[in-house]
Short mmCIF file of C-alpha atoms and ligand atoms in Angstrom, two decimals:
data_model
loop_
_atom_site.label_atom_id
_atom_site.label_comp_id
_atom_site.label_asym_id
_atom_site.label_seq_id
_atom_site.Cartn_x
_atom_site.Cartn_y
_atom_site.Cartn_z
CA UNK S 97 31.23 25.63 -15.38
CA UNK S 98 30.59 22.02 -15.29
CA UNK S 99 33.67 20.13 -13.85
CA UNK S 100 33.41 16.10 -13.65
CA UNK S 101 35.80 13.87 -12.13
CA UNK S 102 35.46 10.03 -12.95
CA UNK S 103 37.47 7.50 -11.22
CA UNK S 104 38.29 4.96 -13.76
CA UNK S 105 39.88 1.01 -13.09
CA UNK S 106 42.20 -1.07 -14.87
CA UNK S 107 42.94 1.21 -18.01
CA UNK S 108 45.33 0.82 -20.17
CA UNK S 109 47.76 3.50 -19.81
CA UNK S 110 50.47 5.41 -22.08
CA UNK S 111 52.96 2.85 -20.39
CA UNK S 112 51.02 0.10 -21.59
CA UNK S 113 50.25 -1.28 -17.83
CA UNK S 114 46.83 -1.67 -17.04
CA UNK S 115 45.77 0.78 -13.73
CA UNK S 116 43.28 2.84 -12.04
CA UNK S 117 42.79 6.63 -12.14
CA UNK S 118 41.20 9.40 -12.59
CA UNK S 119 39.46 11.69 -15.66
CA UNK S 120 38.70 14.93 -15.25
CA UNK S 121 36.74 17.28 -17.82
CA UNK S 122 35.82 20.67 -17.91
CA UNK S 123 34.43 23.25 -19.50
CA UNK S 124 35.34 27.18 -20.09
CA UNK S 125 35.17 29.87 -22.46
CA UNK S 126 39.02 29.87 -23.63
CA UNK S 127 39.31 26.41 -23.51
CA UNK S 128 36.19 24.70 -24.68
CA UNK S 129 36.92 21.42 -23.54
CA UNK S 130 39.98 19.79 -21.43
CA UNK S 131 39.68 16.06 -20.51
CA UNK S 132 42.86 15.03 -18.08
CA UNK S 133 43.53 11.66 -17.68
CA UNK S 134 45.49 10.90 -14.63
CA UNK S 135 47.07 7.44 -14.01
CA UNK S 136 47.88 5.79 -11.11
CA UNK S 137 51.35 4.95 -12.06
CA UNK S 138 51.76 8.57 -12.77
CA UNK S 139 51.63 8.36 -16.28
CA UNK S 140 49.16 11.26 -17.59
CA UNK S 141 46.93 12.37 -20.51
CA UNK S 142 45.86 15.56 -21.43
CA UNK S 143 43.51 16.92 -24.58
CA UNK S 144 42.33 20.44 -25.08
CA UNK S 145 39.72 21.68 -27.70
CA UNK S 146 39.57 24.86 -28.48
CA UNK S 147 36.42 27.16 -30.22
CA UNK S 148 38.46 27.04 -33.52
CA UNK S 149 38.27 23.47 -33.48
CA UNK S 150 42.07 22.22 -33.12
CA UNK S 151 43.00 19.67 -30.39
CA UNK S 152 45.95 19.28 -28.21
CA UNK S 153 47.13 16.31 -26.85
CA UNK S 154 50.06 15.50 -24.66
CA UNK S 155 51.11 12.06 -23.11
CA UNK S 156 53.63 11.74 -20.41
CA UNK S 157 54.72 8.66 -19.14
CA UNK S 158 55.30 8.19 -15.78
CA UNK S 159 59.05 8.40 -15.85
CA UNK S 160 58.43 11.72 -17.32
CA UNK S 161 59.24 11.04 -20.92
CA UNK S 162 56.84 12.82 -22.90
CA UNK S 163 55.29 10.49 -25.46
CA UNK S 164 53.13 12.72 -27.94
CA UNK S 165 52.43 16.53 -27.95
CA UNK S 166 50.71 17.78 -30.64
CA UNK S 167 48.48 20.73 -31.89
CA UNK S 168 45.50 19.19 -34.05
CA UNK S 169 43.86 21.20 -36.81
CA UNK S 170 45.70 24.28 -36.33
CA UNK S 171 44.63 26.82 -38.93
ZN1 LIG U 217 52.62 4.50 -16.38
#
């Protein structure tokens, strides 16, 4: 399974400060695709698509408080 880390700079993040971090995305047969972003501050975002099609997204700032969570498209 293809696995990619990408270190990113100066992106805004949930907090609204611009830092660096890193992305990661990969690929499976439950999940089809999960793409992590990790702040530097510790702030963190976090999608999963699944084969029916629906999304799920959390945010979590980096003083823990969670900022979205959500299922997408859910049949
Ligand atoms: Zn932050």
């Amino acid at each position: 399974m293809p696995t990619t880390t990408t270190r990113f700079t100066h992106e805004q993040a949930p907090c609204g400060q611009a830092v660096d971090g890193e992305r990661f995305r990969d690929w499976d047969d439950e999940c089809v695709l999960s793409d992590e972003l990790f702040y530097d501050c510790g702030c963190r975002s976090i999608s999963h698509e699944y084969h029916d099609g629906s999304v799920s997204r959390s945010v979590v700032r980096h003083d823990g408080k969670v900022l979205e969570d959500e299922l997408i498209g859910e049949q």
